[in-house]
mmCIF file of C-alpha atoms in Angstrom:
data_model
loop_
_atom_site.group_PDB
_atom_site.id
_atom_site.type_symbol
_atom_site.label_atom_id
_atom_site.label_comp_id
_atom_site.label_asym_id
_atom_site.label_seq_id
_atom_site.Cartn_x
_atom_site.Cartn_y
_atom_site.Cartn_z
ATOM 1 C CA UNK A 1 -19.028 -9.644 8.815
ATOM 2 C CA UNK A 2 -18.747 -10.129 12.587
ATOM 3 C CA UNK A 3 -16.408 -7.838 14.634
ATOM 4 C CA UNK A 4 -13.232 -9.733 15.582
ATOM 5 C CA UNK A 5 -12.707 -10.590 19.228
ATOM 6 C CA UNK A 6 -10.658 -7.768 20.944
ATOM 7 C CA UNK A 7 -9.469 -6.082 24.148
ATOM 8 C CA UNK A 8 -10.578 -2.512 24.958
ATOM 9 C CA UNK A 9 -8.856 -0.306 27.523
ATOM 10 C CA UNK A 10 -10.846 2.677 28.392
ATOM 11 C CA UNK A 11 -9.269 5.835 29.667
ATOM 12 C CA UNK A 12 -10.122 7.305 33.156
ATOM 13 C CA UNK A 13 -11.953 10.159 31.424
ATOM 14 C CA UNK A 14 -14.413 10.056 28.563
ATOM 15 C CA UNK A 15 -12.637 8.751 25.367
ATOM 16 C CA UNK A 16 -11.932 11.306 22.706
ATOM 17 C CA UNK A 17 -9.436 9.458 20.659
ATOM 18 C CA UNK A 18 -8.843 5.854 19.746
ATOM 19 C CA UNK A 19 -5.734 3.789 18.954
ATOM 20 C CA UNK A 20 -6.450 0.588 17.126
ATOM 21 C CA UNK A 21 -3.310 -1.550 17.614
ATOM 22 C CA UNK A 22 -2.694 -4.877 15.616
ATOM 23 C CA UNK A 23 -0.294 -7.543 16.832
ATOM 24 C CA UNK A 24 2.209 -9.647 14.889
ATOM 25 C CA UNK A 25 2.233 -13.224 13.607
ATOM 26 C CA UNK A 26 1.364 -15.844 16.238
ATOM 27 C CA UNK A 27 0.550 -13.335 18.930
ATOM 28 C CA UNK A 28 -2.781 -11.960 19.987
ATOM 29 C CA UNK A 29 -4.275 -8.722 21.253
ATOM 30 C CA UNK A 30 -2.743 -9.155 24.651
ATOM 31 C CA UNK A 31 0.717 -8.866 23.206
ATOM 32 C CA UNK A 32 0.703 -5.005 23.280
ATOM 33 C CA UNK A 33 -1.730 -4.605 26.116
ATOM 34 C CA UNK A 34 1.141 -4.065 28.690
ATOM 35 C CA UNK A 35 2.506 -1.176 26.722
ATOM 36 C CA UNK A 36 -0.361 1.138 27.712
ATOM 37 C CA UNK A 37 0.931 1.966 31.174
ATOM 38 C CA UNK A 38 4.504 2.013 29.836
ATOM 39 C CA UNK A 39 3.565 4.998 27.623
ATOM 40 C CA UNK A 40 3.264 7.153 30.782
ATOM 41 C CA UNK A 41 0.373 9.089 29.260
ATOM 42 C CA UNK A 42 -1.183 12.047 31.137
ATOM 43 C CA UNK A 43 -3.765 11.085 33.903
ATOM 44 C CA UNK A 44 -6.293 12.936 31.808
ATOM 45 C CA UNK A 45 -5.291 11.321 28.539
ATOM 46 C CA UNK A 46 -8.523 10.547 26.645
ATOM 47 C CA UNK A 47 -7.293 7.591 24.447
ATOM 48 C CA UNK A 48 -9.257 4.340 24.157
ATOM 49 C CA UNK A 49 -7.065 1.519 23.129
ATOM 50 C CA UNK A 50 -8.409 -1.398 21.070
ATOM 51 C CA UNK A 51 -6.361 -4.573 20.504
ATOM 52 C CA UNK A 52 -8.087 -6.976 18.085
ATOM 53 C CA UNK A 53 -7.142 -10.615 17.901
ATOM 54 C CA UNK A 54 -6.334 -11.842 14.300
ATOM 55 C CA UNK A 55 -8.168 -14.948 12.943
ATOM 56 C CA UNK A 56 -6.400 -18.323 13.245
ATOM 57 C CA UNK A 57 -5.283 -19.542 9.893
ATOM 58 C CA UNK A 58 -2.666 -21.991 8.450
ATOM 59 C CA UNK A 59 0.865 -20.337 7.893
ATOM 60 C CA UNK A 60 2.920 -21.688 4.877
ATOM 61 C CA UNK A 61 6.350 -20.872 6.329
ATOM 62 C CA UNK A 62 5.438 -22.730 9.542
ATOM 63 C CA UNK A 63 4.679 -25.941 7.669
ATOM 64 C CA UNK A 64 0.918 -25.096 7.632
ATOM 65 C CA UNK A 65 0.679 -24.849 11.494
ATOM 66 C CA UNK A 66 -2.353 -22.725 12.466
ATOM 67 C CA UNK A 67 -1.968 -19.708 14.542
ATOM 68 C CA UNK A 68 -3.321 -16.066 14.707
ATOM 69 C CA UNK A 69 -2.166 -14.175 11.683
ATOM 70 C CA UNK A 70 -3.443 -11.305 9.589
ATOM 71 C CA UNK A 71 -2.392 -13.150 6.317
ATOM 72 C CA UNK A 72 -0.369 -16.069 5.065
ATOM 73 C CA UNK A 73 2.753 -15.185 3.081
ATOM 74 C CA UNK A 74 5.458 -16.694 1.039
ATOM 75 C CA UNK A 75 9.003 -15.397 1.561
ATOM 76 C CA UNK A 76 10.413 -13.270 -1.231
ATOM 77 C CA UNK A 77 7.039 -12.801 -2.981
ATOM 78 C CA UNK A 78 5.892 -9.249 -3.549
ATOM 79 C CA UNK A 79 2.108 -9.998 -3.598
ATOM 80 C CA UNK A 80 1.585 -13.255 -1.809
ATOM 81 C CA UNK A 81 -1.170 -12.836 0.828
ATOM 82 C CA UNK A 82 -2.975 -10.097 -0.896
ATOM 83 C CA UNK A 83 -6.427 -11.682 -0.590
ATOM 84 C CA UNK A 84 -5.853 -12.270 3.173
ATOM 85 C CA UNK A 85 -4.542 -8.751 3.575
ATOM 86 C CA UNK A 86 -7.755 -7.370 1.841
ATOM 87 C CA UNK A 87 -9.832 -9.361 4.328
ATOM 88 C CA UNK A 88 -7.969 -8.151 7.338
ATOM 89 C CA UNK A 89 -8.154 -4.682 6.140
ATOM 90 C CA UNK A 90 -11.942 -4.906 5.931
ATOM 91 C CA UNK A 91 -12.026 -6.287 9.421
ATOM 92 C CA UNK A 92 -9.922 -3.281 10.601
ATOM 93 C CA UNK A 93 -12.392 -0.983 8.726
ATOM 94 C CA UNK A 94 -15.064 -2.356 10.886
ATOM 95 C CA UNK A 95 -13.328 -1.164 14.029
ATOM 96 C CA UNK A 96 -12.742 2.275 12.566
ATOM 97 C CA UNK A 97 -16.418 2.639 11.469
ATOM 98 C CA UNK A 98 -17.698 1.455 14.828
ATOM 99 C CA UNK A 99 -15.619 4.149 16.635
ATOM 100 C CA UNK A 100 -16.997 6.701 14.289
ATOM 101 C CA UNK A 101 -20.448 5.456 15.150
ATOM 102 C CA UNK A 102 -19.668 5.881 18.785
ATOM 103 C CA UNK A 103 -18.874 9.474 18.211
ATOM 104 C CA UNK A 104 -15.216 9.592 17.665
ATOM 105 C CA UNK A 105 -14.141 11.649 14.642
ATOM 106 C CA UNK A 106 -12.036 9.855 12.169
ATOM 107 C CA UNK A 107 -9.370 12.415 12.595
ATOM 108 C CA UNK A 108 -8.908 11.238 16.158
ATOM 109 C CA UNK A 109 -8.458 7.511 15.255
ATOM 110 C CA UNK A 110 -4.969 6.226 14.870
ATOM 111 C CA UNK A 111 -3.978 2.924 13.343
ATOM 112 C CA UNK A 112 -0.995 1.104 14.791
ATOM 113 C CA UNK A 113 0.606 -2.235 14.165
ATOM 114 C CA UNK A 114 3.646 -4.390 14.665
ATOM 115 C CA UNK A 115 5.036 -6.631 11.964
ATOM 116 C CA UNK A 116 2.061 -8.238 10.163
ATOM 117 C CA UNK A 117 -0.185 -5.836 11.977
ATOM 118 C CA UNK A 118 1.693 -2.835 10.606
ATOM 119 C CA UNK A 119 1.276 -4.192 7.051
ATOM 120 C CA UNK A 120 -2.653 -4.125 7.758
ATOM 121 C CA UNK A 121 -2.463 -0.621 9.307
ATOM 122 C CA UNK A 122 -0.534 0.792 6.410
ATOM 123 C CA UNK A 123 -2.735 -0.919 3.726
ATOM 124 C CA UNK A 124 -5.906 0.307 5.422
ATOM 125 C CA UNK A 125 -4.866 3.771 6.403
ATOM 126 C CA UNK A 126 -3.554 4.782 2.936
ATOM 127 C CA UNK A 127 -6.866 3.624 1.401
ATOM 128 C CA UNK A 128 -9.404 4.781 3.970
ATOM 129 C CA UNK A 129 -11.883 7.319 2.741
ATOM 130 C CA UNK A 130 -11.995 9.559 5.930
ATOM 131 C CA UNK A 131 -9.016 11.495 7.455
ATOM 132 C CA UNK A 132 -7.206 9.611 10.063
ATOM 133 C CA UNK A 133 -4.909 10.896 12.793
ATOM 134 C CA UNK A 134 -1.992 8.885 11.619
ATOM 135 C CA UNK A 135 -0.332 5.426 11.407
ATOM 136 C CA UNK A 136 2.063 3.819 13.791
ATOM 137 C CA UNK A 137 4.098 1.202 11.785
ATOM 138 C CA UNK A 138 6.490 -0.895 13.896
ATOM 139 C CA UNK A 139 9.027 -3.416 12.456
ATOM 140 C CA UNK A 140 7.027 -3.618 9.278
ATOM 141 C CA UNK A 141 6.743 -2.712 5.575
ATOM 142 C CA UNK A 142 4.459 -1.558 2.927
ATOM 143 C CA UNK A 143 2.714 -4.323 0.958
ATOM 144 C CA UNK A 144 2.590 -3.921 -2.831
ATOM 145 C CA UNK A 145 3.528 -0.284 -3.610
ATOM 146 C CA UNK A 146 2.112 -0.432 -7.140
ATOM 147 C CA UNK A 147 -1.409 -1.190 -5.930
ATOM 148 C CA UNK A 148 -1.032 1.313 -3.088
ATOM 149 C CA UNK A 149 -0.224 3.996 -5.593
ATOM 150 C CA UNK A 150 -3.418 3.112 -7.488
ATOM 151 C CA UNK A 151 -5.750 2.660 -4.514
ATOM 152 C CA UNK A 152 -4.668 5.254 -2.101
ATOM 153 C CA UNK A 153 -7.327 7.787 -1.049
ATOM 154 C CA UNK A 154 -6.748 11.498 -1.127
ATOM 155 C CA UNK A 155 -8.508 11.787 2.346
ATOM 156 C CA UNK A 156 -5.295 10.665 3.932
ATOM 157 C CA UNK A 157 -2.666 12.201 1.849
ATOM 158 C CA UNK A 158 0.335 13.395 3.810
ATOM 159 C CA UNK A 159 -0.900 12.063 7.069
ATOM 160 C CA UNK A 160 1.845 11.430 9.675
ATOM 161 C CA UNK A 161 3.357 7.921 9.605
ATOM 162 C CA UNK A 162 5.783 6.882 12.256
ATOM 163 C CA UNK A 163 8.079 3.896 11.118
ATOM 164 C CA UNK A 164 10.365 2.274 13.664
ATOM 165 C CA UNK A 165 12.661 -0.646 12.899
ATOM 166 C CA UNK A 166 15.483 -2.702 14.274
ATOM 167 C CA UNK A 167 18.801 -2.531 12.612
ATOM 168 C CA UNK A 168 19.377 -6.335 13.323
ATOM 169 C CA UNK A 169 15.774 -7.527 12.506
ATOM 170 C CA UNK A 170 16.055 -11.100 11.190
ATOM 171 C CA UNK A 171 12.376 -11.352 10.153
ATOM 172 C CA UNK A 172 11.915 -8.073 8.084
ATOM 173 C CA UNK A 173 15.296 -6.753 6.967
ATOM 174 C CA UNK A 174 15.700 -3.071 7.679
ATOM 175 C CA UNK A 175 16.414 -2.366 3.927
ATOM 176 C CA UNK A 176 12.904 -3.730 3.254
ATOM 177 C CA UNK A 177 11.532 -1.223 5.762
ATOM 178 C CA UNK A 178 13.639 1.621 4.389
ATOM 179 C CA UNK A 179 12.395 0.930 0.853
ATOM 180 C CA UNK A 180 8.777 1.168 2.154
ATOM 181 C CA UNK A 181 9.711 4.433 3.815
ATOM 182 C CA UNK A 182 11.034 5.843 0.554
ATOM 183 C CA UNK A 183 7.898 4.632 -1.302
ATOM 184 C CA UNK A 184 5.606 6.183 1.182
ATOM 185 C CA UNK A 185 7.444 9.491 1.084
ATOM 186 C CA UNK A 186 7.106 9.364 -2.735
ATOM 187 C CA UNK A 187 3.473 8.913 -2.279
ATOM 188 C CA UNK A 188 3.204 12.114 -0.276
ATOM 189 C CA UNK A 189 3.126 10.901 3.242
ATOM 190 C CA UNK A 190 4.627 12.606 6.244
ATOM 191 C CA UNK A 191 7.031 9.798 7.279
ATOM 192 C CA UNK A 192 9.007 9.916 10.577
ATOM 193 C CA UNK A 193 11.638 7.288 10.812
ATOM 194 C CA UNK A 194 13.701 5.806 13.657
ATOM 195 C CA UNK A 195 15.948 2.776 13.890
ATOM 196 C CA UNK A 196 17.361 1.039 16.931
ATOM 197 C CA UNK A 197 20.075 -1.558 17.537
ATOM 198 C CA UNK A 198 17.565 -4.413 18.056
ATOM 199 C CA UNK A 199 15.913 -7.337 16.417
ATOM 200 C CA UNK A 200 12.226 -7.927 15.707
ATOM 201 C CA UNK A 201 10.928 -6.475 18.882
ATOM 202 C CA UNK A 202 10.193 -3.093 20.709
ATOM 203 C CA UNK A 203 12.624 -1.300 23.066
ATOM 204 C CA UNK A 204 12.020 1.298 25.800
ATOM 205 C CA UNK A 205 13.384 4.279 23.893
ATOM 206 C CA UNK A 206 10.931 3.397 21.120
ATOM 207 C CA UNK A 207 7.927 3.405 23.577
ATOM 208 C CA UNK A 208 8.971 6.924 24.758
ATOM 209 C CA UNK A 209 8.969 7.951 21.036
ATOM 210 C CA UNK A 210 5.595 6.337 20.452
ATOM 211 C CA UNK A 211 4.111 8.282 23.455
ATOM 212 C CA UNK A 212 5.455 11.588 21.984
ATOM 213 C CA UNK A 213 3.899 10.656 18.576
ATOM 214 C CA UNK A 214 0.451 10.053 20.227
ATOM 215 C CA UNK A 215 0.645 13.318 22.136
ATOM 216 C CA UNK A 216 1.386 15.042 18.795
ATOM 217 C CA UNK A 217 -1.311 13.613 16.527
ATOM 218 C CA UNK A 218 -4.053 12.908 19.074
ATOM 219 C CA UNK A 219 -4.939 16.202 20.727
ATOM 220 C CA UNK A 220 -6.611 16.153 24.167
#
């Protein structure tokens, strides 16, 4: 399987940690590229950022229009999109494994994702067979709790997961995200939760919180 097209932002010093950040439906890797300077990381921060572009596929809720997406989905279906999610998870694994081959220990690799991208980050991180630094899950949810319970890997038991959601999110209701939070806690993950009076987007206070999370789980 060929590595997806992507953007890489190298730190000013040698990279010792990696954040792989997945965008949402209809966006691309450039969507979160501008967030890197806004994180105000230390000048000697050694984090490499990777922003993959999702494949282009037809999307049912958009009348079959083709756009970048990690999976197609049908509203109110618990398991729709599973095959696409599995495929996207394999594509994310390729990035993780490549970073490990480049000399970055898995414990210094963090998966991040917004909306659809967060679904893939959670799906992959809970099942990955090497210890990861953590998962950043923004405006998103856990896909298929029952399967996650069966397929989760002990290597990542209790890893830190930061979930952030908008109280007025019209795309993914906050109750859906809160249910995912409770399910992840039940599975033994170290879930940190914040919500903000916003829609399906990212706010400034959230960016500050993300920077703190990176500093905590990605040591220099």
